[in-house]
Amino acid sequence: MTQYVYRFGGGVSDGGKGDKNLLGGKGANLAEMASIGLPVPPGFTIGTPMCAVYYDEGAQFPESLKAEVADGLAHIEAVTGKKFGDASDPLLVSVRSGARASMPGMMDTVLNLGLNDATVVGLATASGDERFAWDSYRRFIQMYSDVVLELDHDAFEDALEIAKENKGYYLDTDMTAADWQALVAEYKALVEQQWSKPFPQDVHDQLWGAIGAVFGSWQSERAKVYRRLNDIPAAWGTAVNVQAMVFGNMGDTSATGVAFTRDPAKGDNAYYGEFLINAQGEDVVAGIRTPQYLTLAARQAANAKPLSMEEAMPEVYGELAGVFDILERHYRDMQDIEFTVERGKLWMLQTRSGKRTAKAALKIAVDMAEEGLITREEAIARVDPAALDQLLHPTLDPAATRDVLTRGLPASPGAASGKVVFDADTAEKRAAAGDAVILVRTETSPEDIHGMHAARGILTARGGMTSHAAVVARGMGRPCVSGAGTLSIDAKAKVMRCPSANGTREVNEGDVITIDGASGEVMIGEVPTVQPELAGDFGTLMEWADGVRRLKVRANAETPLDAKTAREFGAEGIGLCRTEHMFFDAARITAVRQMILAEDEKGRRAALDKLLPEQRSDFVEIFEVMAGLPVTIRLLDPPLHEFLPHEEEEFAEVAAAAGVEVDYLKRRAAELHEFNPMLGHRGCRLGVTYPEIYEMQARAIFEAAVSLDVAPVPEIMIPLVATRRELELMKAVVDKAAEAVFAETGKRVEYLVGTMIELPRAALRAGEIAEVGEFFSFGTNDLTQTALGVSRDDAARFLQVYVEKGIYAKDPFVSIDVEGVGELIEIAAQRGRATRADIKLGICGEHGGDPASIAFCEKVGLDYVSASPYRVPIARLAAAQAALGQRGT
């Protein structure tokens, strides 16, 4: 019989940290902490395979699981000495999710399970604290009603706020036992009103309801969005952890908190976290109350008044600090820890590798390598290449004028300006329309995940630096300011207010604000930015990465600024210079159109003569930046229709330049119309029919190259080749132009002629094409389109559905379709090398900056990848990780 339940605590550990796939991250780490002697409340984990069974069986559980869960409960009862459902001294449990990949806040949790009208009295008697018992019961009803019964969460929150207002209370901790008892009665009435049944009193019914809800939350919309954004397969499923409750809400000697062994925002080697006295865990992470600092140094730095844990609970804090060090050494990574103090006794509820910003990831990886805790190779592997994107963009100009509205907590670094929106749906809609938006909420919840992803930054009035908003924002690389307590947010009226020396200031939806996640400042209007400085830890890690990678990294660039930026980011040449982008310049487009609309070679050459000096000038500027490095230049590729005039004014301009009538031009434009231009008269087909176009471009390239003291190595790329003969004809045009320039100037430069492999036929006939071509560059954008028969420009409306239904693992225009497009690349590489052993092979589509695609390029043995300038560092790190992966390091 398949085993699904695994115990931990009380001297028993059925699993450990190596069982993450089976037990989920939380379950594996709970078992591991218990096995190394840390104080972990006993419990059991229902493994991830049950998640698939649950869905396959129509949200039902097999009978065998019920017996295993009963044994698991018996284990907890034996260790705690309490009985589940006992009216005199009841065992209470928590039910939590735990996938193999951390998904903070995305799935459901139920605490204080096992309370009912009878056991709440027993809890009050056994604990000697009636207020604590009734507080726990109201928490349980509220959470169970939300998570399991799916009732209106706001109705319960409103009832609590009204109860406090009626008593003149400000904090939950002001409520008395009698107040909580009255609220419990009101909550039960709300349940019966909304659910048409009384709140469940059978503790076993409660338990199975919660287990089902946690498994069910794996397919919640917020979990699906998070998995999509973080490339987490739906097939992994989640585990469920059932664990004896320990209570942080048993008075002033009890507390709960969240901590990181290093600063997850900056990476400093200093404890970072928050705690609350007389509270339960969700109070900290949900932002219900603004927490206190963990350390004295952090409190003093923030100029906060409430005592830190180091001051308020010095003995327990000392024990906790010791646990931090044990866990960091044991796991050899920065840990994110949840803990509870019950009447002075410390309990560990969770540890996992902590989410961190890109800046922190860099610093922690480099510091740990230099401390000897991990190797340099491990440090390279620890940093997510895609996360480097956070470091490669501007931050606020420190010299700029700032109209500061308020200050909150610096929850996730970086800065962003945008229009204020007050709900996630509006954020998503406005962002899709092209607006930069800042999502402003009293506090965020997991349901806001899509809006948080769409927003440039997040601002909350409540919550600390370990709140949902802060953790998710850091993971996404979004700037976040949390706990801006002076803000009063009215989401329904779409306005936020903030008191100031001159009265109340109002900010309405659509107004522009700027947030600085490094300082916590919130500013009115847009604040200027400055470029980042990529030195220190960034430079160190890049140096280590460059030392292990095999793949060269080039950039896609067609302007001097792009080329300069690429070199600053470490590009080793240009892998794709799109010459058509140069033709769209306003000063040249008329001549380009004159060339296209000309009826004969004479007319085309007249227009090309105007373009030659412009093209030469373009190449001189780029070649100066890339002196001595390879520069791959794609000759004119796009369909002619992209250049044609559409407006009367444009037709008049071209007619005047060409000395012909407007009606004539319109007739020529109609003759050139194509029904499917992406597969029409474009690429090398233009060169075959109008060789003078490629002749002019080749001459411009060679005239520019020979004019420089230190020339680059031009690699002239013929696009959209399907046959050997096409490339042979175009190479002859290029070689003839080269020899003419060399003869005229008396100077020669090294150059190569090759092709872009972007058609399936070219991939399959690569052996004979390599007889002519000296290099192949895989144009994966068009190769994906032609291999899949999918238009990239039109695929957005259905590709996401294809991914969700498992037809494609990822969007094939974002990450290479390894099974289809990848096989074509592999075939072309093998056949090309069989003909020409030293043929140079690279990739220049958008996939060149995608880490998963780079790993594929390493596996196939390509020579280089080419990415947009700002993705060059990402490609450098991904190439190093791919090399280490191939070595098995």
PDB file of C-alpha atoms in Angstrom, residues 580-593 611 614 650 653-654:
ATOM      1  CA  GLU A 580      16.303  47.730 -41.465  1.00  0.00           C
ATOM      2  CA  HIS A 581      15.995  49.584 -38.161  1.00  0.00           C
ATOM      3  CA  MET A 582      18.409  52.135 -39.576  1.00  0.00           C
ATOM      4  CA  PHE A 583      16.113  52.663 -42.592  1.00  0.00           C
ATOM      5  CA  PHE A 584      13.125  53.696 -40.496  1.00  0.00           C
ATOM      6  CA  ASP A 585      14.862  56.944 -39.498  1.00  0.00           C
ATOM      7  CA  ALA A 586      12.666  59.903 -40.514  1.00  0.00           C
ATOM      8  CA  ALA A 587      15.451  61.437 -42.606  1.00  0.00           C
ATOM      9  CA  ARG A 588      15.876  58.242 -44.664  1.00  0.00           C
ATOM     10  CA  ILE A 589      12.456  56.676 -44.990  1.00  0.00           C
ATOM     11  CA  THR A 590      11.593  58.707 -48.078  1.00  0.00           C
ATOM     12  CA  ALA A 591      14.674  57.446 -49.924  1.00  0.00           C
ATOM     13  CA  VAL A 592      13.903  53.883 -48.815  1.00  0.00           C
ATOM     14  CA  ARG A 593      10.365  54.178 -50.143  1.00  0.00           C
ATOM     15  CA  LEU A 611      21.290  55.779 -48.606  1.00  0.00           C
ATOM     16  CA  GLU A 614      23.987  57.130 -44.305  1.00  0.00           C
ATOM     17  CA  GLU A 650       3.743  60.446 -47.115  1.00  0.00           C
ATOM     18  CA  GLU A 653       6.875  63.337 -50.009  1.00  0.00           C
ATOM     19  CA  VAL A 654       8.019  60.242 -51.913  1.00  0.00           C
TER      20      VAL A 654
END
